[in-house]
Amino acid sequence: CNAILSLYRVPSDMMIKLIQTDVCKTVPQAMQRIFCSRGAFEILFAVWSIILVKAIPYGALKLGVYEAYEILLGSALASWGLSKFAKSMICGACSGVTTGLITTPVDVVMTRLMTQVHDIANFENKDPDAPPVPLNGYSLLKEICTEIYEEKGIRGFFIGALFRASYYAPSSCSFFAVFETLRVVFSASIAESMAAG
């Protein structure tokens, strides 16, 4: 499901990044940059690959971390007299923070990769003696990772980590609160159906 959704999401995310970074002024200009630039499809494939690398494990990781927090914090939160709903909100927020922090490096690389479309599109305007821009998506990924590491070391992969953590905390909090509520509702409904049948 994530793979199919990412076919729409990758170009959309790339357009947003190009407009937010002021590389493109309009959506049609961003679309032209993404789909018609030299090496654009290689970059689209590389970005699509990294989104899958982030999205699929992210969902599983978020759920696993949530379950771990339920085990670690469950009895302490219950001793405070908190309801199952409140416990799921707290564990969900903790899961969002943790997962957001863990997946930040992939997001940093993905953002750099998305903005590389601008560099490749303007390749003709660069110094003719400059080394050519690699058009192979995977060599571009390696180059981006090396560039980030050389610029800022390991810390470079965690730029914006606290913002990501604060972004994912409320969404995971509400997601798991709804998830646990629906689990209780459907469990009760199934138990009633089985008792009646």
mmCIF file of C-alpha atoms in Angstrom:
data_model
loop_
_atom_site.group_PDB
_atom_site.id
_atom_site.type_symbol
_atom_site.label_atom_id
_atom_site.label_comp_id
_atom_site.label_asym_id
_atom_site.label_seq_id
_atom_site.Cartn_x
_atom_site.Cartn_y
_atom_site.Cartn_z
ATOM 1 C CA CYS A 1 0.000 0.000 0.000
ATOM 2 C CA ASN A 2 2.837 2.407 0.896
ATOM 3 C CA ALA A 3 4.565 1.579 -2.393
ATOM 4 C CA ILE A 4 1.479 2.518 -4.414
ATOM 5 C CA LEU A 5 0.806 5.700 -2.416
ATOM 6 C CA SER A 6 4.426 6.755 -2.810
ATOM 7 C CA LEU A 7 3.989 6.924 -6.603
ATOM 8 C CA TYR A 8 1.865 10.014 -5.934
ATOM 9 C CA ARG A 9 3.669 11.149 -2.810
ATOM 10 C CA VAL A 10 7.208 11.344 -4.208
ATOM 11 C CA PRO A 11 6.522 13.929 -6.929
ATOM 12 C CA SER A 12 4.200 15.813 -4.573
ATOM 13 C CA ASP A 13 6.821 15.961 -1.821
ATOM 14 C CA MET A 14 9.459 17.011 -4.326
ATOM 15 C CA MET A 15 7.215 19.839 -5.574
ATOM 16 C CA ILE A 16 6.618 21.022 -2.002
ATOM 17 C CA LYS A 17 10.356 20.989 -1.226
ATOM 18 C CA LEU A 18 11.222 22.886 -4.412
ATOM 19 C CA ILE A 19 8.603 25.555 -3.697
ATOM 20 C CA GLN A 20 9.464 25.797 0.023
ATOM 21 C CA THR A 21 13.172 26.217 -0.722
ATOM 22 C CA ASP A 22 12.279 28.916 -3.268
ATOM 23 C CA VAL A 23 13.880 26.965 -6.110
ATOM 24 C CA CYS A 24 10.582 27.151 -8.026
ATOM 25 C CA LYS A 25 7.919 29.832 -7.781
ATOM 26 C CA THR A 26 4.920 27.883 -9.151
ATOM 27 C CA VAL A 27 3.615 24.330 -9.241
ATOM 28 C CA PRO A 28 3.958 24.055 -13.064
ATOM 29 C CA GLN A 29 7.559 25.241 -12.800
ATOM 30 C CA ALA A 30 8.243 22.630 -10.092
ATOM 31 C CA MET A 31 6.571 19.910 -12.196
ATOM 32 C CA GLN A 32 8.689 20.816 -15.181
ATOM 33 C CA ARG A 33 11.805 20.714 -13.001
ATOM 34 C CA ILE A 34 10.869 17.282 -11.607
ATOM 35 C CA PHE A 35 9.718 15.546 -14.775
ATOM 36 C CA CYS A 36 11.639 17.266 -17.577
ATOM 37 C CA SER A 37 15.076 17.967 -16.097
ATOM 38 C CA ARG A 38 18.177 16.041 -17.046
ATOM 39 C CA GLY A 39 18.385 12.984 -14.770
ATOM 40 C CA ALA A 40 14.950 13.609 -13.259
ATOM 41 C CA PHE A 41 13.719 10.019 -13.482
ATOM 42 C CA GLU A 42 16.852 8.687 -11.809
ATOM 43 C CA ILE A 43 16.272 11.094 -8.940
ATOM 44 C CA LEU A 44 12.562 10.222 -8.776
ATOM 45 C CA PHE A 45 13.501 6.539 -8.517
ATOM 46 C CA ALA A 46 16.116 7.226 -5.837
ATOM 47 C CA VAL A 47 13.664 9.360 -3.819
ATOM 48 C CA TRP A 48 10.947 6.731 -4.255
ATOM 49 C CA SER A 49 13.350 4.068 -2.978
ATOM 50 C CA ILE A 50 14.312 6.078 0.083
ATOM 51 C CA ILE A 51 10.676 6.895 0.883
ATOM 52 C CA LEU A 52 9.925 3.179 0.882
ATOM 53 C CA VAL A 53 12.960 2.591 3.083
ATOM 54 C CA LYS A 54 11.570 5.183 5.499
ATOM 55 C CA ALA A 55 7.804 4.601 5.286
ATOM 56 C CA ILE A 56 7.541 0.842 5.572
ATOM 57 C CA PRO A 57 9.847 0.409 8.568
ATOM 58 C CA TYR A 58 8.499 3.641 10.119
ATOM 59 C CA GLY A 59 5.007 2.190 10.547
ATOM 60 C CA ALA A 60 6.290 -1.076 11.986
ATOM 61 C CA LEU A 61 8.796 0.737 14.184
ATOM 62 C CA LYS A 62 6.145 3.135 15.492
ATOM 63 C CA LEU A 63 3.875 0.247 16.470
ATOM 64 C CA GLY A 64 6.715 -1.755 18.026
ATOM 65 C CA VAL A 65 7.972 1.233 20.007
ATOM 66 C CA TYR A 66 4.408 1.950 21.153
ATOM 67 C CA GLU A 67 4.013 -1.615 22.422
ATOM 68 C CA ALA A 68 7.401 -1.367 24.190
ATOM 69 C CA TYR A 69 6.335 1.849 25.920
ATOM 70 C CA GLU A 70 3.070 0.191 26.968
ATOM 71 C CA ILE A 71 5.071 -2.597 28.612
ATOM 72 C CA LEU A 72 7.640 -0.234 30.179
ATOM 73 C CA LEU A 73 5.262 2.506 31.328
ATOM 74 C CA GLY A 74 1.944 0.666 31.595
ATOM 75 C CA SER A 75 2.074 -0.296 35.258
ATOM 76 C CA ALA A 76 3.468 3.089 36.340
ATOM 77 C CA LEU A 77 0.751 4.935 34.436
ATOM 78 C CA ALA A 78 -1.917 2.587 35.808
ATOM 79 C CA SER A 79 -0.676 3.229 39.364
ATOM 80 C CA TRP A 80 -1.376 6.907 38.791
ATOM 81 C CA GLY A 81 -4.984 6.004 38.051
ATOM 82 C CA LEU A 82 -4.862 6.924 34.360
ATOM 83 C CA SER A 83 -7.435 5.482 31.989
ATOM 84 C CA LYS A 84 -6.516 3.204 29.082
ATOM 85 C CA PHE A 85 -7.216 6.161 26.773
ATOM 86 C CA ALA A 86 -4.771 8.435 28.646
ATOM 87 C CA LYS A 87 -2.126 5.674 28.779
ATOM 88 C CA SER A 88 -2.426 5.136 25.019
ATOM 89 C CA MET A 89 -2.028 8.881 24.422
ATOM 90 C CA ILE A 90 1.125 9.072 26.553
ATOM 91 C CA CYS A 91 2.669 5.909 25.076
ATOM 92 C CA GLY A 92 1.678 7.093 21.593
ATOM 93 C CA ALA A 93 3.370 10.454 22.086
ATOM 94 C CA CYS A 94 6.522 8.720 23.371
ATOM 95 C CA SER A 95 6.413 6.416 20.345
ATOM 96 C CA GLY A 96 6.109 9.373 17.976
ATOM 97 C CA VAL A 97 9.055 11.161 19.563
ATOM 98 C CA THR A 98 11.265 8.063 19.492
ATOM 99 C CA THR A 99 10.343 7.047 15.957
ATOM 100 C CA GLY A 100 10.700 10.605 14.695
ATOM 101 C CA LEU A 101 14.209 10.791 16.131
ATOM 102 C CA ILE A 102 15.240 7.395 14.756
ATOM 103 C CA THR A 103 14.023 8.139 11.213
ATOM 104 C CA THR A 104 15.483 11.661 10.988
ATOM 105 C CA PRO A 105 18.636 10.607 9.077
ATOM 106 C CA VAL A 106 16.552 9.078 6.294
ATOM 107 C CA ASP A 107 14.440 12.232 6.118
ATOM 108 C CA VAL A 108 17.526 14.478 5.933
ATOM 109 C CA VAL A 109 18.945 12.421 3.050
ATOM 110 C CA MET A 110 15.557 12.370 1.309
ATOM 111 C CA THR A 111 15.217 16.159 1.565
ATOM 112 C CA ARG A 112 18.703 16.682 0.135
ATOM 113 C CA LEU A 113 17.949 14.231 -2.648
ATOM 114 C CA MET A 114 14.696 15.984 -3.528
ATOM 115 C CA THR A 115 16.421 19.336 -3.799
ATOM 116 C CA GLN A 116 19.142 17.863 -6.044
ATOM 117 C CA VAL A 117 16.678 18.156 -8.930
ATOM 118 C CA HIS A 118 17.460 21.875 -8.886
ATOM 119 C CA ASP A 119 21.216 21.280 -9.174
ATOM 120 C CA ILE A 120 20.829 18.828 -12.036
ATOM 121 C CA ALA A 121 18.399 21.088 -13.873
ATOM 122 C CA ASN A 122 20.904 23.941 -13.664
ATOM 123 C CA PHE A 123 23.873 21.784 -14.621
ATOM 124 C CA GLU A 124 24.233 23.578 -17.933
ATOM 125 C CA ASN A 125 24.719 26.897 -16.081
ATOM 126 C CA LYS A 126 27.609 25.586 -13.981
ATOM 127 C CA ASP A 127 31.310 25.874 -14.581
ATOM 128 C CA PRO A 128 32.192 23.702 -17.604
ATOM 129 C CA ASP A 129 35.276 22.416 -15.780
ATOM 130 C CA ALA A 130 33.215 21.201 -12.815
ATOM 131 C CA PRO A 131 32.834 17.443 -12.435
ATOM 132 C CA PRO A 132 29.628 16.083 -13.942
ATOM 133 C CA VAL A 133 26.604 15.566 -11.752
ATOM 134 C CA PRO A 134 26.008 11.844 -11.292
ATOM 135 C CA LEU A 135 22.766 10.720 -12.838
ATOM 136 C CA ASN A 136 22.691 7.314 -11.175
ATOM 137 C CA GLY A 137 20.279 7.573 -8.239
ATOM 138 C CA TYR A 138 22.272 5.295 -5.959
ATOM 139 C CA SER A 139 25.599 7.021 -6.573
ATOM 140 C CA LEU A 140 23.761 10.275 -5.872
ATOM 141 C CA LEU A 141 22.555 8.861 -2.539
ATOM 142 C CA LYS A 142 26.118 7.901 -1.641
ATOM 143 C CA GLU A 143 27.350 11.346 -2.663
ATOM 144 C CA ILE A 144 24.680 13.074 -0.581
ATOM 145 C CA CYS A 145 25.478 10.986 2.505
ATOM 146 C CA THR A 146 29.184 11.718 2.088
ATOM 147 C CA GLU A 147 28.466 15.420 1.633
ATOM 148 C CA ILE A 148 26.316 15.582 4.779
ATOM 149 C CA TYR A 149 28.971 13.743 6.789
ATOM 150 C CA GLU A 150 31.796 15.942 5.499
ATOM 151 C CA GLU A 151 29.835 19.137 6.215
ATOM 152 C CA LYS A 152 28.572 18.378 9.726
ATOM 153 C CA GLY A 153 29.605 14.861 10.716
ATOM 154 C CA ILE A 154 27.057 12.498 12.233
ATOM 155 C CA ARG A 155 25.149 15.498 13.621
ATOM 156 C CA GLY A 156 24.329 16.510 10.049
ATOM 157 C CA PHE A 157 22.047 13.483 9.737
ATOM 158 C CA PHE A 158 20.044 14.652 12.749
ATOM 159 C CA ILE A 159 19.360 18.230 11.662
ATOM 160 C CA GLY A 160 15.765 19.007 12.577
ATOM 161 C CA ALA A 161 15.435 15.905 14.775
ATOM 162 C CA LEU A 162 13.767 17.741 17.651
ATOM 163 C CA PHE A 163 11.324 19.412 15.285
ATOM 164 C CA ARG A 164 10.458 16.020 13.744
ATOM 165 C CA ALA A 165 10.007 14.525 17.202
ATOM 166 C CA SER A 166 7.695 17.357 18.240
ATOM 167 C CA TYR A 167 5.807 16.970 14.940
ATOM 168 C CA TYR A 168 5.242 13.226 15.359
ATOM 169 C CA ALA A 169 4.392 13.289 19.084
ATOM 170 C CA PRO A 170 0.865 14.751 18.752
ATOM 171 C CA SER A 171 -0.003 12.774 15.623
ATOM 172 C CA SER A 172 1.100 9.491 17.225
ATOM 173 C CA CYS A 173 -0.642 10.464 20.443
ATOM 174 C CA SER A 174 -3.972 10.920 18.672
ATOM 175 C CA PHE A 175 -3.409 7.924 16.342
ATOM 176 C CA PHE A 176 -2.845 5.475 19.193
ATOM 177 C CA ALA A 177 -5.662 6.934 21.292
ATOM 178 C CA VAL A 178 -8.072 6.295 18.407
ATOM 179 C CA PHE A 179 -6.426 2.932 17.668
ATOM 180 C CA GLU A 180 -6.878 1.689 21.248
ATOM 181 C CA THR A 181 -10.439 3.039 21.436
ATOM 182 C CA LEU A 182 -11.385 1.235 18.223
ATOM 183 C CA ARG A 183 -9.668 -1.924 19.433
ATOM 184 C CA VAL A 184 -11.797 -1.876 22.591
ATOM 185 C CA VAL A 185 -15.003 -1.124 20.647
ATOM 186 C CA PHE A 186 -14.402 -3.843 18.055
ATOM 187 C CA SER A 187 -13.299 -6.382 20.670
ATOM 188 C CA ALA A 188 -16.529 -5.809 22.599
ATOM 189 C CA SER A 189 -18.556 -6.024 19.385
ATOM 190 C CA ILE A 190 -16.889 -9.284 18.358
ATOM 191 C CA ALA A 191 -17.378 -10.749 21.847
ATOM 192 C CA GLU A 192 -21.093 -9.859 21.721
ATOM 193 C CA SER A 193 -21.440 -11.432 18.258
ATOM 194 C CA MET A 194 -19.769 -14.614 19.383
ATOM 195 C CA ALA A 195 -21.889 -14.812 22.543
ATOM 196 C CA ALA A 196 -25.092 -14.308 20.536
ATOM 197 C CA GLY A 197 -24.114 -16.759 17.802
#
